[in-house]
Coordinates of N, CA and C in Angstrom, one line a residue:
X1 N -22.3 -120.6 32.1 CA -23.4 -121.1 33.0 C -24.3 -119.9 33.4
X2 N -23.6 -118.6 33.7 CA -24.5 -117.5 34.3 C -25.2 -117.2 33.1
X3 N -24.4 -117.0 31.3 CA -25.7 -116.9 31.2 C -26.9 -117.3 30.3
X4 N -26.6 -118.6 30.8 CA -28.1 -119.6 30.7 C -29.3 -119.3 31.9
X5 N -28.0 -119.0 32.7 CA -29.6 -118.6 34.0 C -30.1 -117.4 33.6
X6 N -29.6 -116.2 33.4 CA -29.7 -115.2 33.1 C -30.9 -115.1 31.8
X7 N -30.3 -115.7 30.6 CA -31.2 -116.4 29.6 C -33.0 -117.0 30.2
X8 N -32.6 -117.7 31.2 CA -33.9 -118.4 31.3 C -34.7 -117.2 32.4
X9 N -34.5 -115.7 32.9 CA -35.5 -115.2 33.2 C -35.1 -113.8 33.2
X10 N -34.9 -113.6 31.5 CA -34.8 -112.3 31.1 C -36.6 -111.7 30.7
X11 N -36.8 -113.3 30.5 CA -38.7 -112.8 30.2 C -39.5 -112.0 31.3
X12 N -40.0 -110.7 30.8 CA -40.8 -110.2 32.3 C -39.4 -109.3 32.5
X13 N -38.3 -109.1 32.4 CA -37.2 -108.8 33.0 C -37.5 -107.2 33.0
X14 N -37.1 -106.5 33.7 CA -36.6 -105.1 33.6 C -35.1 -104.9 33.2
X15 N -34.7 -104.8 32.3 CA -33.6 -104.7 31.8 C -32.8 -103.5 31.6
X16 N -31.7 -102.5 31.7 CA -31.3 -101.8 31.7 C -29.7 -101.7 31.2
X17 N -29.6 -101.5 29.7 CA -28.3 -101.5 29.6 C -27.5 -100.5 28.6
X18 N -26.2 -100.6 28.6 CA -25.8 -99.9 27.7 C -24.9 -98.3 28.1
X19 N -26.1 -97.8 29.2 CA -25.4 -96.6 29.6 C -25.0 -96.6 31.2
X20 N -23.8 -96.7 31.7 CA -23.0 -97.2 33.4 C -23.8 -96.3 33.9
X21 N -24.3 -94.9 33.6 CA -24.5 -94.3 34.9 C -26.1 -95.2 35.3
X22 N -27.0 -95.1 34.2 CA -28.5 -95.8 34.4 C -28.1 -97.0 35.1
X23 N -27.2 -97.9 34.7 CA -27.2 -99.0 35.2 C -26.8 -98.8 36.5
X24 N -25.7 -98.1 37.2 CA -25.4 -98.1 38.2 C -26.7 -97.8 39.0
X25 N -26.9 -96.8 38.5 CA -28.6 -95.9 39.1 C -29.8 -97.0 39.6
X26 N -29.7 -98.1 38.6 CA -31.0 -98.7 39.1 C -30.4 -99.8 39.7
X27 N -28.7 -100.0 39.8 CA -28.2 -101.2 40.7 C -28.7 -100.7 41.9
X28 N -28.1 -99.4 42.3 CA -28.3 -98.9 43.7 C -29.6 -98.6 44.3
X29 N -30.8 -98.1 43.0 CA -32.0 -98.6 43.7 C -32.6 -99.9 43.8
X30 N -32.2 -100.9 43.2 CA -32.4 -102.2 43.8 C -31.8 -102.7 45.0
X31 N -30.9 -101.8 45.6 CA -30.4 -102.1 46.8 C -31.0 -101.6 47.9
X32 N -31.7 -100.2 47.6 CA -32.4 -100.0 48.5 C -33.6 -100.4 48.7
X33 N -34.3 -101.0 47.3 CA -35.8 -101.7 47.4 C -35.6 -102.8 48.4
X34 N -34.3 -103.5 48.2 CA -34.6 -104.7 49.4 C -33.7 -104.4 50.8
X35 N -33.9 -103.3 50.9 CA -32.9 -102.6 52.2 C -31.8 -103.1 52.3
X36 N -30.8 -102.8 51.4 CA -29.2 -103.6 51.7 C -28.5 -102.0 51.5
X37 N -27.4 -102.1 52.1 CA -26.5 -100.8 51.9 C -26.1 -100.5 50.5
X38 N -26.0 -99.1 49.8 CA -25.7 -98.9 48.8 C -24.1 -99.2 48.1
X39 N -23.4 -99.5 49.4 CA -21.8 -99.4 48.9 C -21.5 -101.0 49.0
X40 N -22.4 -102.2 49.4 CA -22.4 -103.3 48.8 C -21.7 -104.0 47.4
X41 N -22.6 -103.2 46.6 CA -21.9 -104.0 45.4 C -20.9 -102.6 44.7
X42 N -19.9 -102.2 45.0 CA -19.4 -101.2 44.3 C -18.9 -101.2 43.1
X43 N -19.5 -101.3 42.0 CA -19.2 -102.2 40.7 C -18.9 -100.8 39.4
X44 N -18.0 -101.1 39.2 CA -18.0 -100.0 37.9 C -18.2 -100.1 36.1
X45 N -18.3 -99.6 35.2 CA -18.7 -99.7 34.3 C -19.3 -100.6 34.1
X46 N -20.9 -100.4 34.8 CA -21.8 -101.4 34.7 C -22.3 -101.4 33.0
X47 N -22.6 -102.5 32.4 CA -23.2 -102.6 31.0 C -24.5 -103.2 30.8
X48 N -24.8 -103.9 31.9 CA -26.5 -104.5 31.9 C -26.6 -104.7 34.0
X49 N -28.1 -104.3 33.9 CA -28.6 -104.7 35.2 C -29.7 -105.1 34.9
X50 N -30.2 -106.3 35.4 CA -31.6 -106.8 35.2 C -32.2 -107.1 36.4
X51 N -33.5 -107.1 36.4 CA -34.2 -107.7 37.7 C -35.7 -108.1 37.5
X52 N -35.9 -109.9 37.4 CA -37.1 -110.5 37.4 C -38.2 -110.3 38.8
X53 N -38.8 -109.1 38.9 CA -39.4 -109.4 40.1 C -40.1 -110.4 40.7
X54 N -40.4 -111.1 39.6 CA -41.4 -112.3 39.6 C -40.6 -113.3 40.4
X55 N -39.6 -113.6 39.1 CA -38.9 -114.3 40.2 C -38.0 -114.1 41.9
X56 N -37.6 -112.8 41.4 CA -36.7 -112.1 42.1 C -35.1 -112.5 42.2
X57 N -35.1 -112.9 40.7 CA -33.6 -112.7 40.1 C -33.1 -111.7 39.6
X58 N -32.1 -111.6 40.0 CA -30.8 -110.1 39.4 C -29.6 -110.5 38.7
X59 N -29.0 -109.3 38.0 CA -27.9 -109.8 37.2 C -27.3 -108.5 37.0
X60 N -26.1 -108.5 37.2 CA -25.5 -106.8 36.7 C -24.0 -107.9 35.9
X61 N -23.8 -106.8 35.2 CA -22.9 -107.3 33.6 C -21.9 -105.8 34.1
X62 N -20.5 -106.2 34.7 CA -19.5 -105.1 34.3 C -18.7 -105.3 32.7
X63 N -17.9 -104.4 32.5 CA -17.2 -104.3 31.5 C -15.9 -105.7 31.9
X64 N -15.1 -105.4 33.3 CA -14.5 -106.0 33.8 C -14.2 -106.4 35.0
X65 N -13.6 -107.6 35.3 CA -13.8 -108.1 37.0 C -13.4 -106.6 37.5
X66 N -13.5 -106.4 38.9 CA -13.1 -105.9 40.1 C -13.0 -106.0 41.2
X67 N -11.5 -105.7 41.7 CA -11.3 -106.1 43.2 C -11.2 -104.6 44.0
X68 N -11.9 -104.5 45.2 CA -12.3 -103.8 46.2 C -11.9 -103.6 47.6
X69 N -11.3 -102.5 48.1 CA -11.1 -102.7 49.5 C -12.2 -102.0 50.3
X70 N -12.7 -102.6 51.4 CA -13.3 -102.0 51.7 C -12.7 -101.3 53.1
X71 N -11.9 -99.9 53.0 CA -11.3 -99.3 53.9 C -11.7 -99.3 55.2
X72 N -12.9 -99.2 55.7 CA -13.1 -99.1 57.3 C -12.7 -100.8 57.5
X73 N -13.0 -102.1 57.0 CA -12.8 -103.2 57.1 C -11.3 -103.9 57.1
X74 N -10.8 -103.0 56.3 CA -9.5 -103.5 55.5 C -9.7 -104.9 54.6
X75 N -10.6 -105.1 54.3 CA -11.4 -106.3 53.5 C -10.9 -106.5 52.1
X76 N -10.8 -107.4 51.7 CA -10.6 -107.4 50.2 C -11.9 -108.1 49.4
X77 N -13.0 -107.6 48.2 CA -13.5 -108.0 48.1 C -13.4 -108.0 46.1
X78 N -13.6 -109.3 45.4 CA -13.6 -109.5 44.2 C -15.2 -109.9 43.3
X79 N -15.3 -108.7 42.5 CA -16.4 -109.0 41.9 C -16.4 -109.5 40.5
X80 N -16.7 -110.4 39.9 CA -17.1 -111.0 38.6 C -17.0 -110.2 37.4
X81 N -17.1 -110.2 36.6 CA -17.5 -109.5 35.5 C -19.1 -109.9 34.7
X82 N -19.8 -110.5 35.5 CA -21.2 -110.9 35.4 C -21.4 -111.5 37.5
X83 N -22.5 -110.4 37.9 CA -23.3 -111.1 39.4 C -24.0 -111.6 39.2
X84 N -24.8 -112.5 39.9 CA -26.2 -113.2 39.6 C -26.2 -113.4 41.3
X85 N -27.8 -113.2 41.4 CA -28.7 -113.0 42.7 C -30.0 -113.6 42.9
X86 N -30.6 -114.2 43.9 CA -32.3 -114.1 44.0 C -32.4 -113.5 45.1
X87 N -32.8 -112.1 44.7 CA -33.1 -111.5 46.2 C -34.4 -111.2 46.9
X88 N -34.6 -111.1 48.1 CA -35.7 -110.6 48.8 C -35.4 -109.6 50.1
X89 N -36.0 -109.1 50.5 CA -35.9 -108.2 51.7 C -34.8 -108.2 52.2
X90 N -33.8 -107.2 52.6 CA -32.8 -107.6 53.2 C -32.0 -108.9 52.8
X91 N -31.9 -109.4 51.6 CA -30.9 -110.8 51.6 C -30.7 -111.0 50.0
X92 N -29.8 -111.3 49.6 CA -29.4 -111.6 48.5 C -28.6 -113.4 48.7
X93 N -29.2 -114.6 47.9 CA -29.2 -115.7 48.3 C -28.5 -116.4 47.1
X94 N -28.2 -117.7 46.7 CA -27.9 -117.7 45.4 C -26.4 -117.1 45.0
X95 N -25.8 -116.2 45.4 CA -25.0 -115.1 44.5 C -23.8 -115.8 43.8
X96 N -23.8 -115.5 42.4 CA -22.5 -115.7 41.8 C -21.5 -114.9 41.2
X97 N -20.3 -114.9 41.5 CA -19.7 -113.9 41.4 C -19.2 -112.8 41.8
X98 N -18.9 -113.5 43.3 CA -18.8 -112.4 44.1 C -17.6 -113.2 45.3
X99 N -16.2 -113.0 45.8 CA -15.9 -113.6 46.8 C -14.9 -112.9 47.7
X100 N -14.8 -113.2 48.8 CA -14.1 -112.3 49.6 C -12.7 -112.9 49.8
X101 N -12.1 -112.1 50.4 CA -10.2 -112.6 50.9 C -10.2 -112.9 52.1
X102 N -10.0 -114.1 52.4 CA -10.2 -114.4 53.6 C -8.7 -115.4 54.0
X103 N -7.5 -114.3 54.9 CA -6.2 -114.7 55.3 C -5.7 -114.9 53.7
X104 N -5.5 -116.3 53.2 CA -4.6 -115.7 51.3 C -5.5 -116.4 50.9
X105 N -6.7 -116.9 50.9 CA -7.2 -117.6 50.2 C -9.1 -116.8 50.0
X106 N -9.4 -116.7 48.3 CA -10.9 -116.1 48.5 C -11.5 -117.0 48.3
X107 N -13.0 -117.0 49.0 CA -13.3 -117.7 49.2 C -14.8 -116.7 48.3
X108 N -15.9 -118.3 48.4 CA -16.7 -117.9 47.1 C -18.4 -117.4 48.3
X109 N -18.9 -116.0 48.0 CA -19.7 -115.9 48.8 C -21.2 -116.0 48.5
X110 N -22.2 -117.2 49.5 CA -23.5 -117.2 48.6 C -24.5 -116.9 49.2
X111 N -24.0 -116.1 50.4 CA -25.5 -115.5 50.9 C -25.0 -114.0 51.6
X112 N -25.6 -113.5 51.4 CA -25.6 -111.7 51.9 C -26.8 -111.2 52.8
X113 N -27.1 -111.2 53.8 CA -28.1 -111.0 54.5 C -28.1 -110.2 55.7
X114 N -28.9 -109.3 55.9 CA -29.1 -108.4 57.0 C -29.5 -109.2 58.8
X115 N -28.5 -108.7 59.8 CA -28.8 -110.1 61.0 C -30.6 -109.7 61.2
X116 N -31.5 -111.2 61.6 CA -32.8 -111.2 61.8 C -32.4 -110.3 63.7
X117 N -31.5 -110.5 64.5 CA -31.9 -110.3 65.6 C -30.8 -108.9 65.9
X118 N -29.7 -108.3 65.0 CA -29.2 -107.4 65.1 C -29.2 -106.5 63.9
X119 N -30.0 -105.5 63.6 CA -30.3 -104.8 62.0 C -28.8 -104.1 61.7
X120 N -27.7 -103.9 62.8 CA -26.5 -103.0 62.5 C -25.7 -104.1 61.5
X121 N -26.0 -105.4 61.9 CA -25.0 -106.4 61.4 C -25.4 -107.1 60.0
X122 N -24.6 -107.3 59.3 CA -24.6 -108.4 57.7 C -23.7 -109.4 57.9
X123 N -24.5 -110.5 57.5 CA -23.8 -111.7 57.5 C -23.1 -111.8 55.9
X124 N -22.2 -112.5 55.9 CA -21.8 -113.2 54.6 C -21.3 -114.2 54.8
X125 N -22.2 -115.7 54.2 CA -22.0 -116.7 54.4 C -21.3 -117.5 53.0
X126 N -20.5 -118.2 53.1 CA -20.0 -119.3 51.8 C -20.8 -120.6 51.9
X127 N -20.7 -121.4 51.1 CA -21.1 -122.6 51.0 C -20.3 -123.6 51.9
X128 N -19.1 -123.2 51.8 CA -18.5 -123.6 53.4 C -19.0 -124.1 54.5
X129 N -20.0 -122.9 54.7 CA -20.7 -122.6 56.4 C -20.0 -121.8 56.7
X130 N -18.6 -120.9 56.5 CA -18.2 -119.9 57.2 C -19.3 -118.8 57.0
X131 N -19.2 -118.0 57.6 CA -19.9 -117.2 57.9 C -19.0 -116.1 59.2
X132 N -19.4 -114.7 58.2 CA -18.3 -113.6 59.0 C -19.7 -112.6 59.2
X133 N -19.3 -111.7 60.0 CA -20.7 -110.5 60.4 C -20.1 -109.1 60.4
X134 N -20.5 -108.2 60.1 CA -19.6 -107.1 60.1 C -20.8 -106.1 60.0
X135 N -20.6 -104.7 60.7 CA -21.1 -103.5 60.5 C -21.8 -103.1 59.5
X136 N -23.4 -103.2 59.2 CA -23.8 -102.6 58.1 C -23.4 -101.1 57.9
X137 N -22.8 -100.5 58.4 CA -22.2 -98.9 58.4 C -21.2 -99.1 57.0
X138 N -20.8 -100.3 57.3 CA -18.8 -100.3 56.5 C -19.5 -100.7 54.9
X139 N -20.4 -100.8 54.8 CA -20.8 -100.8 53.6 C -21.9 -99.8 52.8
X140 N -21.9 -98.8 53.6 CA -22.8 -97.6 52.6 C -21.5 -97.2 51.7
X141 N -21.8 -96.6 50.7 CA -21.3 -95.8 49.5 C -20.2 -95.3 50.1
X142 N -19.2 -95.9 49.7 CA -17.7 -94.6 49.9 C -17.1 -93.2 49.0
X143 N -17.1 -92.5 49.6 CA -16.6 -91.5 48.6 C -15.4 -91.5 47.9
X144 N -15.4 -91.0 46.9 CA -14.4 -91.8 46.3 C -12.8 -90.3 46.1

């Protein structure tokens, strides 16, 4: 399914693949073009990133899934081995392939957004309606 979407707006695409560090490089400056923290998506052996500005669809291609803790949170988070996004300023909407651990069960997350009335806070919302808020701090770049 992702990628037919992917398929239908590689045209116009900025595309970047083949070498992890470039792709990582232009994941993390797509993070900061739409002001989101750089330690968001901490994805390794990236193999494609794309981004339709027109539309303002994204896609980053790992080698393989990964699951993440995010230490100040104690969070558990699982990423895809293909993401898909439509992002805009501060928010990533749409997302596939991405879900968090929430008590023993992960749950699938489809919106990522910076709070409109508090800039410290990120929401992460499921299709659910749950919806959790956490410190945009706990997500800049961890050292590793």
């Amino acid at each position: 399914m992702s990628s037919q979407i992917i398929a239908s707006h590689r045209e116009n695409a900025e595309i970047y693949n083949g070498d992890s560090k470039i792709c990582k490089l232009k994941s993390n400056e797509l993070l900061e073009k739409i002001r989101m923290p750089k330690g968001l998506l901490p994805l390794e052996e990236l193999e494609e990133v794309g981004y339709n500005e027109t539309t303002g669809f994204v896609w980053m291609r790992q080698k393989n899934s990964k699951e993440h803790k995010f230490k100040s949170l104690g969070k558990l988070a699982w990423y895809d081995k293909v993401i898909t996004a439509f992002v805009e300023d501060q928010c990533l909407k749409k997302i596939t392939g991405v879900k968090s651990k929430e008590m023993l069960i992960w749950i699938s997350i489809n919106e990522i957004k910076i709070d409109d009335l508090d800039q410290k806070k990120i929401a992460f919302s499921a299709l659910t309606g749950l919806t959790r808020k956490f410190p945009v701090s706990a997500f800049e770049e961890e050292e590793e």
